[in-house]
CSV table of C-alpha atoms and ligand atoms in Angstrom, one decimal:
chain,number,residue,atom,x,y,z
A,1240,MET,CA,28.2,-33.3,0.7
A,1241,ASP,CA,26.4,-30.9,2.9
A,1242,LYS,CA,24.2,-33.0,4.9
A,1243,GLY,CA,20.7,-31.8,6.4
A,1244,ILE,CA,20.0,-32.3,10.6
A,1245,LEU,CA,16.2,-32.1,11.5
A,1246,VAL,CA,15.3,-30.6,14.7
A,1247,LEU,CA,11.7,-31.6,16.0
A,1248,ASN,CA,9.9,-30.0,19.0
A,1249,ALA,CA,6.7,-32.0,19.0
A,1250,GLY,CA,3.8,-31.0,21.4
A,1251,SER,CA,0.5,-31.8,22.2
A,1252,SER,CA,-1.1,-30.0,19.4
A,1253,SER,CA,1.6,-28.4,17.8
A,1254,LEU,CA,5.0,-29.3,16.3
A,1255,LYS,CA,7.7,-26.9,15.4
A,1256,PHE,CA,10.8,-28.1,13.2
A,1257,ALA,CA,13.7,-26.9,12.2
A,1258,LEU,CA,16.1,-27.8,9.4
A,1259,TYR,CA,19.7,-27.1,9.7
A,1260,GLN,CA,22.6,-27.7,6.8
A,1261,HIS,CA,25.8,-29.0,7.9
A,1262,GLY,CA,29.0,-28.9,5.5
A,1263,GLY,CA,31.4,-29.8,7.7
A,1264,GLY,CA,33.5,-28.3,10.7
A,1265,GLU,CA,31.3,-27.0,13.3
A,1266,LYS,CA,29.1,-24.5,11.6
A,1267,LEU,CA,25.3,-25.5,10.9
A,1268,ASP,CA,23.2,-23.0,9.1
A,1269,VAL,CA,19.5,-22.8,9.7
A,1270,SER,CA,17.8,-23.5,5.9
A,1271,CYS,CA,14.4,-23.2,7.1
A,1272,HIS,CA,11.8,-24.0,9.9
A,1273,GLY,CA,8.2,-23.7,10.9
A,1274,GLU,CA,5.3,-25.5,12.2
A,1275,ILE,CA,2.3,-27.6,12.2
A,1276,GLU,CA,-0.1,-25.8,14.4
A,1277,ALA,CA,-3.6,-26.7,15.6
A,1278,MET,CA,-3.4,-30.1,14.6
A,1279,MET,CA,-6.6,-31.3,17.0
A,1280,THR,CA,-8.8,-28.7,15.4
A,1281,ALA,CA,-7.8,-26.7,12.4
A,1282,PRO,CA,-4.0,-28.2,11.0
A,1283,ARG,CA,-2.1,-25.7,9.5
A,1284,PHE,CA,1.3,-26.6,8.0
A,1285,VAL,CA,3.8,-23.5,7.4
A,1286,VAL,CA,7.3,-23.3,6.7
A,1287,ARG,CA,9.6,-20.2,6.7
A,1288,ASP,CA,12.9,-19.9,5.0
A,1289,LYS,CA,15.5,-18.2,7.2
A,1290,THR,CA,14.4,-14.7,6.8
A,1291,GLY,CA,11.0,-15.7,8.6
A,1292,ALA,CA,9.4,-15.3,5.2
A,1293,GLU,CA,6.6,-18.0,4.2
A,1294,ILE,CA,7.9,-20.3,1.6
A,1295,GLY,CA,5.5,-23.4,2.0
A,1296,ALA,CA,2.2,-23.6,3.4
A,1297,GLN,CA,-1.0,-26.5,3.5
A,1298,SER,CA,-4.0,-26.5,5.6
A,1299,TRP,CA,-6.3,-29.7,6.4
A,1300,PRO,CA,-10.1,-29.4,7.2
A,1301,LYS,CA,-10.0,-31.7,10.1
A,1302,PRO,CA,-7.9,-33.1,12.7
A,1303,ILE,CA,-4.3,-34.7,11.7
A,1304,ASP,CA,-2.4,-36.6,13.8
A,1305,ALA,CA,1.7,-36.6,14.2
A,1306,GLU,CA,2.5,-38.9,11.7
A,1307,THR,CA,0.3,-37.2,9.0
A,1308,GLY,CA,1.8,-34.1,9.5
A,1309,LEU,CA,5.3,-35.4,9.4
A,1310,ARG,CA,4.8,-37.0,6.6
A,1311,VAL,CA,3.8,-33.9,5.0
A,1312,LEU,CA,6.8,-32.1,6.5
A,1313,LEU,CA,9.4,-34.8,5.5
A,1314,ASP,CA,8.1,-34.8,1.8
A,1315,TRP,CA,7.8,-31.2,1.7
A,1316,LEU,CA,12.0,-31.5,2.7
A,1317,ASN,CA,12.4,-34.1,0.0
A,1318,LYS,CA,11.0,-31.9,-2.8
A,1319,ASN,CA,12.3,-28.7,-1.6
A,1320,ARG,CA,15.4,-29.3,0.0
A,1321,GLY,CA,16.2,-32.9,-1.3
A,1322,ALA,CA,19.9,-31.3,-2.5
A,1323,VAL,CA,20.8,-31.8,1.4
A,1324,PRO,CA,19.7,-35.3,2.3
A,1325,LEU,CA,18.6,-35.5,6.0
A,1326,ALA,CA,21.6,-37.4,7.8
A,1327,ALA,CA,19.4,-37.8,11.3
A,1328,CYS,CA,16.9,-35.9,13.1
A,1329,GLY,CA,17.2,-34.8,16.8
A,1330,HIS,CA,14.3,-34.5,18.9
A,1331,ARG,CA,13.5,-32.5,22.2
A,1332,LEU,CA,12.4,-34.6,24.6
A,1333,VAL,CA,11.2,-33.3,28.5
A,1334,GLN,CA,12.6,-36.1,30.3
A,1335,GLY,CA,15.3,-38.5,30.3
A,1336,GLY,CA,14.8,-40.0,33.6
A,1337,GLU,CA,17.8,-41.7,35.8
A,1338,ARG,CA,19.2,-43.4,32.5
A,1339,TYR,CA,19.7,-40.3,30.5
A,1340,HIS,CA,22.4,-38.0,32.1
A,1341,GLY,CA,23.3,-36.6,28.2
A,1342,PRO,CA,21.7,-36.5,24.5
A,1343,ALA,CA,21.6,-40.0,23.1
A,1344,LEU,CA,20.8,-42.4,19.4
A,1345,VAL,CA,17.4,-43.4,20.3
A,1346,ASP,CA,16.5,-47.2,19.3
A,1347,ALA,CA,12.9,-49.1,19.7
A,1348,GLU,CA,14.1,-50.3,23.3
A,1349,ALA,CA,14.8,-46.7,24.3
A,1350,LEU,CA,11.5,-45.1,22.8
A,1351,ASP,CA,9.9,-48.0,25.2
A,1352,TYR,CA,12.0,-47.0,28.3
A,1353,LEU,CA,11.1,-43.1,27.4
A,1354,ASP,CA,7.4,-43.9,26.7
A,1355,GLY,CA,7.6,-45.6,30.6
A,1356,LEU,CA,8.3,-42.1,32.0
A,1357,ALA,CA,5.2,-40.3,30.1
A,1358,MET,CA,3.3,-40.7,33.9
A,1359,LEU,CA,6.4,-38.5,35.4
A,1360,GLU,CA,5.4,-35.8,32.8
A,1361,PRO,CA,2.4,-35.9,30.9
A,1362,GLN,CA,2.0,-32.5,29.3
A,1363,HIS,CA,4.8,-33.4,26.9
A,1364,GLN,CA,6.4,-37.0,27.0
A,1365,PRO,CA,4.0,-39.1,25.0
A,1366,SER,CA,3.7,-36.4,22.3
A,1367,GLU,CA,7.5,-36.4,21.8
A,1368,VAL,CA,8.1,-40.0,21.8
A,1369,GLU,CA,5.1,-40.3,19.6
A,1370,GLY,CA,7.1,-37.9,16.9
A,1371,MET,CA,10.2,-40.1,17.7
A,1372,ARG,CA,7.9,-43.5,16.8
A,1373,ALA,CA,6.4,-41.9,13.9
A,1374,ILE,CA,9.8,-40.9,12.6
A,1375,ALA,CA,10.8,-44.1,12.6
A,1376,ARG,CA,7.7,-45.7,10.8
A,1377,ILE,CA,8.1,-43.4,8.1
A,1378,HIS,CA,11.8,-43.6,7.9
A,1379,PRO,CA,13.3,-46.8,9.6
A,1380,GLU,CA,16.7,-46.0,8.5
A,1381,LEU,CA,17.4,-42.4,9.7
A,1382,PRO,CA,19.5,-42.0,12.6
A,1383,GLN,CA,17.1,-40.5,15.9
A,1384,VAL,CA,18.9,-38.3,18.5
A,1385,ALA,CA,16.7,-37.3,21.8
A,1386,VAL,CA,17.9,-34.4,23.9
A,1387,PHE,CA,16.4,-34.0,27.1
A,1388,ASP,CA,15.5,-31.2,29.1
A,1389,THR,CA,16.6,-32.6,32.7
A,1390,SER,CA,20.1,-34.2,31.7
A,1391,PHE,CA,21.8,-30.8,32.5
A,1392,HIS,CA,20.8,-30.9,36.3
A,1393,ARG,CA,21.6,-34.4,36.7
A,1394,ALA,CA,25.0,-32.8,37.6
A,1395,MET,CA,23.4,-31.4,40.6
A,1396,PRO,CA,24.4,-32.1,43.8
A,1397,GLU,CA,22.7,-35.0,45.8
A,1398,VAL,CA,21.0,-32.1,47.9
A,1399,SER,CA,19.2,-30.6,45.1
A,1400,GLN,CA,17.8,-33.5,43.4
A,1401,ILE,CA,16.0,-35.0,46.4
A,1402,TYR,CA,12.8,-34.3,48.2
A,1403,ALA,CA,12.7,-35.0,52.0
A,1404,VAL,CA,10.0,-38.0,51.4
A,1405,PRO,CA,10.7,-41.9,52.4
A,1406,LYS,CA,12.9,-43.8,50.2
A,1407,THR,CA,9.8,-45.7,48.2
A,1408,VAL,CA,8.7,-42.2,47.4
A,1409,HIS,CA,11.7,-41.4,46.0
A,1410,ASP,CA,11.9,-44.5,44.2
A,1411,ALA,CA,8.5,-43.9,42.4
A,1412,GLY,CA,10.2,-41.1,41.1
A,1413,VAL,CA,9.5,-38.2,42.9
A,1414,LYS,CA,12.8,-36.4,42.8
A,1415,HIS,CA,13.4,-32.8,41.6
A,1416,TRP,CA,14.5,-33.4,38.0
A,1417,GLY,CA,14.4,-29.9,37.0
A,1418,TYR,CA,13.6,-28.6,33.2
A,1419,HIS,CA,15.0,-26.0,30.7
A,1420,GLY,CA,17.9,-28.1,30.6
A,1421,THR,CA,18.5,-27.4,26.9
A,1422,SER,CA,18.2,-23.8,27.2
A,1423,TYR,CA,20.6,-23.6,30.6
A,1424,ASP,CA,23.0,-25.8,28.3
A,1425,TYR,CA,23.3,-23.3,25.3
A,1426,ILE,CA,23.6,-20.0,27.4
A,1427,ASN,CA,26.1,-22.0,29.4
A,1428,ARG,CA,28.1,-22.4,26.4
A,1429,THR,CA,27.5,-18.8,24.8
A,1430,LEU,CA,28.2,-16.8,28.1
A,1431,PRO,CA,31.6,-17.1,27.9
A,1432,HIS,CA,31.7,-15.3,24.8
A,1433,TYR,CA,30.3,-12.4,26.8
A,1434,ASP,CA,32.0,-12.9,30.1
A,1435,ALA,CA,35.3,-15.3,29.8
A,1436,GLY,CA,35.7,-14.6,33.8
A,1437,ALA,CA,32.4,-16.1,34.9
A,1438,LYS,CA,32.0,-19.1,37.3
A,1439,LYS,CA,28.9,-18.1,39.6
A,1440,VAL,CA,26.0,-17.7,37.4
A,1441,ILE,CA,22.4,-17.6,37.7
A,1442,VAL,CA,20.4,-17.9,34.4
A,1443,ALA,CA,16.7,-16.7,34.7
A,1444,HIS,CA,15.0,-18.5,31.9
A,1445,LEU,CA,11.6,-16.9,31.3
A,1446,GLY,CA,9.0,-17.6,28.8
A,1447,SER,CA,5.5,-18.7,29.1
A,1448,GLY,CA,7.3,-21.5,31.1
A,1449,ALA,CA,9.6,-19.5,33.4
A,1450,SER,CA,12.3,-21.4,35.7
A,1451,MET,CA,16.0,-20.4,36.8
A,1452,CYS,CA,19.1,-22.1,37.5
A,1453,ALA,CA,22.5,-21.8,39.6
A,1454,ILE,CA,25.6,-22.5,37.5
A,1455,LEU,CA,28.6,-23.1,39.4
A,1456,ASP,CA,32.2,-23.3,36.8
A,1457,GLY,CA,29.8,-24.6,34.3
A,1458,LYS,CA,27.3,-27.3,36.0
A,1459,SER,CA,24.1,-26.8,37.0
A,1460,ILE,CA,23.9,-26.7,41.1
A,1461,ALA,CA,20.2,-25.8,41.8
A,1462,THR,CA,17.0,-25.2,39.4
A,1463,THR,CA,13.5,-24.3,40.2
A,1464,MET,CA,11.4,-26.5,38.2
A,1465,GLY,CA,11.1,-29.8,40.6
A,1466,PHE,CA,9.2,-32.9,39.9
A,1467,SER,CA,7.4,-31.2,37.5
A,1468,GLY,CA,7.4,-28.1,35.3
A,1469,ILE,CA,5.3,-26.7,37.9
A,1470,GLU,CA,7.4,-26.0,40.5
A,1471,GLY,CA,9.5,-22.7,41.3
A,1472,LEU,CA,8.7,-19.2,39.8
A,1473,PRO,CA,4.8,-18.1,38.4
A,1474,MET,CA,4.7,-18.7,35.0
A,1475,GLY,CA,2.1,-17.5,32.6
A,1476,THR,CA,-0.5,-19.6,33.0
A,1477,ARG,CA,1.5,-22.1,35.8
A,1478,SER,CA,1.2,-21.5,39.3
A,1479,GLY,CA,4.9,-22.1,40.3
A,1480,ALA,CA,5.8,-23.3,44.1
A,1481,ILE,CA,2.2,-24.1,46.0
A,1482,ASP,CA,1.7,-25.5,49.3
A,1483,ALA,CA,1.3,-29.4,49.3
A,1484,GLY,CA,-0.9,-28.8,51.6
A,1485,ALA,CA,-3.5,-26.6,50.2
A,1486,LEU,CA,-3.8,-29.3,47.2
A,1487,LEU,CA,-4.2,-31.4,49.8
A,1488,TYR,CA,-7.2,-29.3,51.1
A,1489,LEU,CA,-8.8,-28.3,47.9
A,1490,LEU,CA,-9.0,-32.7,46.6
A,1491,ARG,CA,-10.5,-33.4,50.4
A,1492,ARG,CA,-13.0,-30.1,50.2
A,1493,GLY,CA,-14.3,-31.2,46.4
A,1494,PHE,CA,-13.4,-28.1,45.0
A,1495,TYR,CA,-11.4,-30.0,42.6
A,1496,ASP,CA,-10.7,-33.4,41.3
A,1497,ASP,CA,-6.9,-34.6,39.9
A,1498,LYS,CA,-7.9,-34.0,36.2
A,1499,SER,CA,-9.8,-30.9,37.2
A,1500,LEU,CA,-6.9,-29.2,39.7
A,1501,GLN,CA,-4.0,-30.5,37.0
A,1502,HIS,CA,-6.1,-27.7,34.4
A,1503,MET,CA,-6.3,-24.9,37.1
A,1504,LEU,CA,-2.5,-25.4,38.1
A,1505,TYR,CA,-0.9,-25.8,34.7
A,1506,GLU,CA,-3.7,-23.5,32.7
A,1507,GLU,CA,-5.5,-21.0,34.8
A,1508,ALA,CA,-3.0,-20.2,37.4
A,1509,GLY,CA,0.1,-17.8,37.2
A,1510,LEU,CA,0.2,-14.6,36.0
A,1511,LYS,CA,-3.0,-15.3,34.3
A,1512,GLY,CA,-4.9,-16.5,37.6
A,1513,LEU,CA,-3.5,-13.7,39.8
A,1514,SER,CA,-4.2,-11.0,36.8
A,1515,GLY,CA,-7.4,-12.2,35.7
A,1516,ILE,CA,-6.5,-10.7,32.7
A,1517,SER,CA,-4.0,-12.5,30.6
A,1518,ASN,CA,-1.3,-14.8,30.8
A,1519,ASP,CA,1.2,-12.2,28.6
A,1520,VAL,CA,3.5,-10.0,30.0
A,1521,ARG,CA,3.1,-7.5,27.2
A,1522,THR,CA,-0.5,-7.3,28.1
A,1523,LEU,CA,0.3,-7.1,31.8
A,1524,LEU,CA,2.7,-4.2,31.5
A,1525,ALA,CA,0.5,-2.1,29.8
A,1526,SER,CA,-2.7,-2.6,32.0
A,1527,ASN,CA,-3.5,0.0,34.5
A,1528,SER,CA,-5.2,-2.6,36.5
A,1529,PRO,CA,-4.1,-3.3,40.4
A,1530,ALA,CA,-4.6,-7.1,39.6
A,1531,ALA,CA,-2.2,-6.7,36.6
A,1532,LYS,CA,0.2,-4.9,38.7
A,1533,LEU,CA,0.0,-7.2,41.7
A,1534,ALA,CA,1.2,-10.3,39.0
A,1535,ILE,CA,4.2,-9.0,37.9
A,1536,ASP,CA,5.0,-7.6,41.2
A,1537,TYR,CA,4.8,-11.6,42.4
A,1538,PHE,CA,6.8,-12.5,39.4
A,1539,VAL,CA,9.6,-9.8,40.3
A,1540,HIS,CA,9.2,-11.4,43.8
A,1541,ARG,CA,9.7,-14.8,42.8
A,1542,ILE,CA,12.8,-14.1,40.4
A,1543,VAL,CA,14.5,-12.1,43.0
A,1544,TYR,CA,13.6,-14.8,45.8
A,1545,PHE,CA,15.4,-17.4,44.5
A,1546,ALA,CA,18.1,-14.7,43.2
A,1547,GLY,CA,18.9,-14.6,46.3
A,1548,ALA,CA,19.1,-18.4,47.5
A,1549,TYR,CA,21.0,-18.7,44.7
A,1550,ALA,CA,23.7,-16.5,45.5
A,1551,ALA,CA,24.0,-17.8,48.5
A,1552,LEU,CA,24.1,-21.8,47.3
A,1553,LEU,CA,26.9,-20.6,44.5
A,1554,GLY,CA,28.9,-18.7,47.4
A,1555,GLY,CA,28.6,-15.1,45.8
A,1556,LEU,CA,27.8,-14.3,42.2
A,1557,ASP,CA,29.5,-13.1,39.2
A,1558,ALA,CA,26.8,-13.1,36.3
A,1559,PHE,CA,22.9,-12.6,36.0
A,1560,VAL,CA,21.9,-13.8,32.8
A,1561,PHE,CA,17.9,-13.3,31.5
A,1562,THR,CA,16.6,-15.4,28.3
A,1563,ALA,CA,13.4,-16.0,26.6
A,1564,GLY,CA,10.5,-14.1,25.7
A,1565,ILE,CA,10.2,-12.3,28.7
A,1566,GLY,CA,13.8,-12.2,29.8
A,1567,GLU,CA,15.0,-11.2,25.9
A,1568,ASN,CA,12.0,-8.3,25.6
A,1569,ALA,CA,10.7,-7.1,28.9
A,1570,ALA,CA,12.8,-4.2,29.7
A,1571,PRO,CA,10.9,-3.4,32.9
A,1572,ILE,CA,11.1,-6.9,34.4
A,1573,ARG,CA,14.8,-6.8,34.3
A,1574,ALA,CA,14.6,-3.1,35.4
A,1575,ALA,CA,12.8,-4.4,38.3
A,1576,VAL,CA,14.7,-7.6,39.4
A,1577,CYS,CA,18.1,-5.6,38.9
A,1578,ALA,CA,17.3,-3.1,40.9
A,1579,ARG,CA,16.8,-5.6,44.3
A,1580,LEU,CA,20.1,-7.1,43.4
A,1581,LYS,CA,22.1,-3.9,43.7
A,1582,TRP,CA,23.3,-5.6,47.1
A,1583,LEU,CA,25.1,-7.9,45.6
A,1584,GLY,CA,26.7,-5.7,43.8
A,1585,LEU,CA,24.8,-5.3,40.3
A,1586,ASP,CA,25.3,-1.4,38.9
A,1587,PHE,CA,22.9,-1.6,36.6
A,1588,ASP,CA,22.6,0.8,33.3
A,1589,ALA,CA,19.2,1.3,32.4
A,1590,ALA,CA,20.0,3.0,29.3
A,1591,ALA,CA,21.5,-0.5,27.9
A,1592,ASN,CA,18.6,-2.2,29.2
A,1593,ALA,CA,16.5,0.1,27.3
A,1594,ASN,CA,18.0,-1.6,24.0
A,1595,ASN,CA,17.8,-5.1,25.1
A,1596,GLY,CA,21.5,-5.1,26.3
A,1597,PRO,CA,23.5,-7.2,25.7
A,1598,ARG,CA,25.1,-5.7,28.9
A,1599,LEU,CA,22.6,-4.7,31.3
A,1600,SER,CA,25.5,-3.6,34.1
A,1601,THR,CA,27.8,-1.0,34.5
A,1602,GLU,CA,31.8,-1.4,33.8
A,1603,SER,CA,32.2,-1.1,37.2
A,1604,SER,CA,29.7,-3.2,38.3
A,1605,THR,CA,31.3,-6.6,40.3
A,1606,VAL,CA,28.0,-8.8,38.8
A,1607,ARG,CA,27.1,-8.9,35.4
A,1608,ALA,CA,23.9,-8.3,34.3
A,1609,TRP,CA,23.2,-9.7,30.3
A,1610,VAL,CA,20.2,-10.3,27.8
A,1611,ILE,CA,21.2,-13.6,26.0
A,1612,PRO,CA,18.8,-15.0,23.2
A,1613,THR,CA,18.4,-18.7,24.1
A,1614,ASP,CA,18.7,-21.2,20.8
A,1615,GLU,CA,17.6,-24.8,22.3
A,1616,GLU,CA,16.7,-26.0,18.7
A,1617,ILE,CA,20.8,-25.4,17.5
A,1618,MET,CA,21.5,-27.0,20.6
A,1619,ILE,CA,19.6,-30.0,19.6
A,1620,ALA,CA,21.1,-29.7,16.4
A,1621,ARG,CA,24.8,-29.6,17.3
A,1622,HIS,CA,23.8,-32.7,20.1
A,1623,THR,CA,22.3,-34.5,17.4
A,1624,LEU,CA,25.4,-33.6,14.9
A,1625,ALA,CA,27.8,-34.5,17.2
A,1626,LEU,CA,26.6,-38.2,18.2
A,1627,ILE,CA,25.7,-39.5,15.0
A,1628,GLU,CA,29.6,-38.2,13.7
A,1629,GLY,CA,30.7,-39.8,17.0
A,1630,ALA,CA,28.8,-43.6,15.6
A,1631,ALA,CA,30.5,-43.3,12.6
A,1632,ALA,CA,33.6,-42.4,14.1
A,1633,ASP,CA,33.1,-45.4,16.5
A,1634,ALA,CA,32.3,-47.7,13.5
A,1635,HIS,CA,35.5,-47.1,11.5
A,1636,ALA,CA,37.6,-47.7,14.8
A,1637,GLN,CA,35.6,-50.8,15.6
A,1638,PHE,CA,35.3,-52.5,12.0
A,1639,GLY,CA,37.5,-50.3,10.0
A,1640,GLN,CA,35.2,-48.7,8.0
A,1641,GLN,CA,35.5,-45.4,6.4
A,1642,ALA,CA,33.4,-42.7,8.9
A,1643,PRO,CA,32.2,-40.3,6.2
B,683,ADP,P1,8.1,-20.3,25.2
B,683,ADP,O1,9.0,-20.5,24.5
B,683,ADP,O2,8.2,-20.6,26.2
B,683,ADP,O3,6.4,-20.8,24.2
B,683,ADP,P2,8.6,-17.8,24.7
B,683,ADP,O4,9.7,-17.8,25.6
B,683,ADP,O5,8.5,-17.2,23.2
B,683,ADP,O6,7.8,-18.8,25.3
B,683,ADP,O7,8.3,-16.6,25.8
B,683,ADP,C1,6.4,-16.1,25.6
B,683,ADP,C2,6.2,-15.2,26.1
B,683,ADP,O8,7.2,-13.9,26.4
B,683,ADP,C3,5.0,-14.2,26.1
B,683,ADP,O9,4.0,-14.7,26.4
B,683,ADP,C4,4.9,-13.0,26.8
B,683,ADP,O10,4.7,-13.1,28.1
B,683,ADP,C5,6.9,-12.7,27.0
B,683,ADP,N1,7.0,-11.5,25.7
B,683,ADP,C6,7.3,-11.6,24.4
B,683,ADP,N2,7.2,-10.5,23.4
B,683,ADP,C7,7.6,-9.6,25.0
B,683,ADP,C8,7.8,-8.3,25.1
B,683,ADP,N3,8.5,-7.5,23.8
B,683,ADP,N4,7.6,-7.5,26.0
B,683,ADP,C9,7.1,-8.7,27.2
B,683,ADP,N5,7.3,-10.0,27.1
B,683,ADP,C10,7.3,-10.3,25.9
């Protein structure tokens, strides 16, 4: 019988979901997907089929918590997709800490550990853990799997995982964790279908959050996000790397306290802060304002800066991949980056770029450039399926039960 894998990505005010159907083998088909948005203000639940057509909706007049939203979602799935019973729920988790170097089945003790990491990542981790706790309350028998953004980077060499701080600071958790790992995992597994020979690879995940990753022989060796998701590239509203001394100065001079400083760095900086206009690259590219141009120039400057650094760490470059909202759609950004990587051997194909690739480099280019759409949800679904099937096979081996 077909089984369903529910994938959840719980944010502080919204909850995205996708239901996958598995009928055997490796194939996973998306059955429906959607979101519970604006949970703190004017909540709305919407479900779409795989073509994007709306097939279910509900609104609430006042704020709801995650459990209320999830009960409505599970009830809807039961009534409308009940022929494919849920076999497991996979969750996007930002922080897996030192313990999780890969996806894991989660129990109450693991949830306590993950809750304990919330101080390291206060933006997403608490709502993600609460999403798992809510599912455990509603559906205690349903296996739950956590897939971590940090896991992919735990293979990085030690020098890429540390800061030059005393041991006590390191032991308090101040490490170069890296994020967007589920997206990099997906691109890493997908790239061979496009470019079978690529061993030295740079991936630029350019969405409203943006980072880059250097991948050598399928393993992360460096990534731009660090202890937090502020580090590295400038983003829609996040600053990217900023001198720690400047933050001390702002605090000491009373321009900010820790809360307002966090707000500025996460919500008011980046492309929005630099342009004074918008965090959206579409708006900035369409604007004639010099400040919008400066924001785009700074974004490209930082991507090229890290591309050069990562080519050095990789000892050369075979392929450069653009992904996520900006990477998949913003042809002028890709053109500006690729033009400045010509010295590495990237011969850019402007016509292919205008059509969003997938290949952006000419046939004779020694460095290949690609646009590959990312899909974090299917990666979470695949890991979830693999873990529950592995657990069933283990049970079979241990107790002689029939694996389903
Ligand atoms: P996230 O999942 O991190 O919220 P996305 O990967 O969806 O973000 O990327 C969102 C960003 O992608 C938008 O803020 C916008 O700047 C950019 N974007 C989306 N479509 C286009 C487009 N057609 N041209 C340029 N930029 C785009």
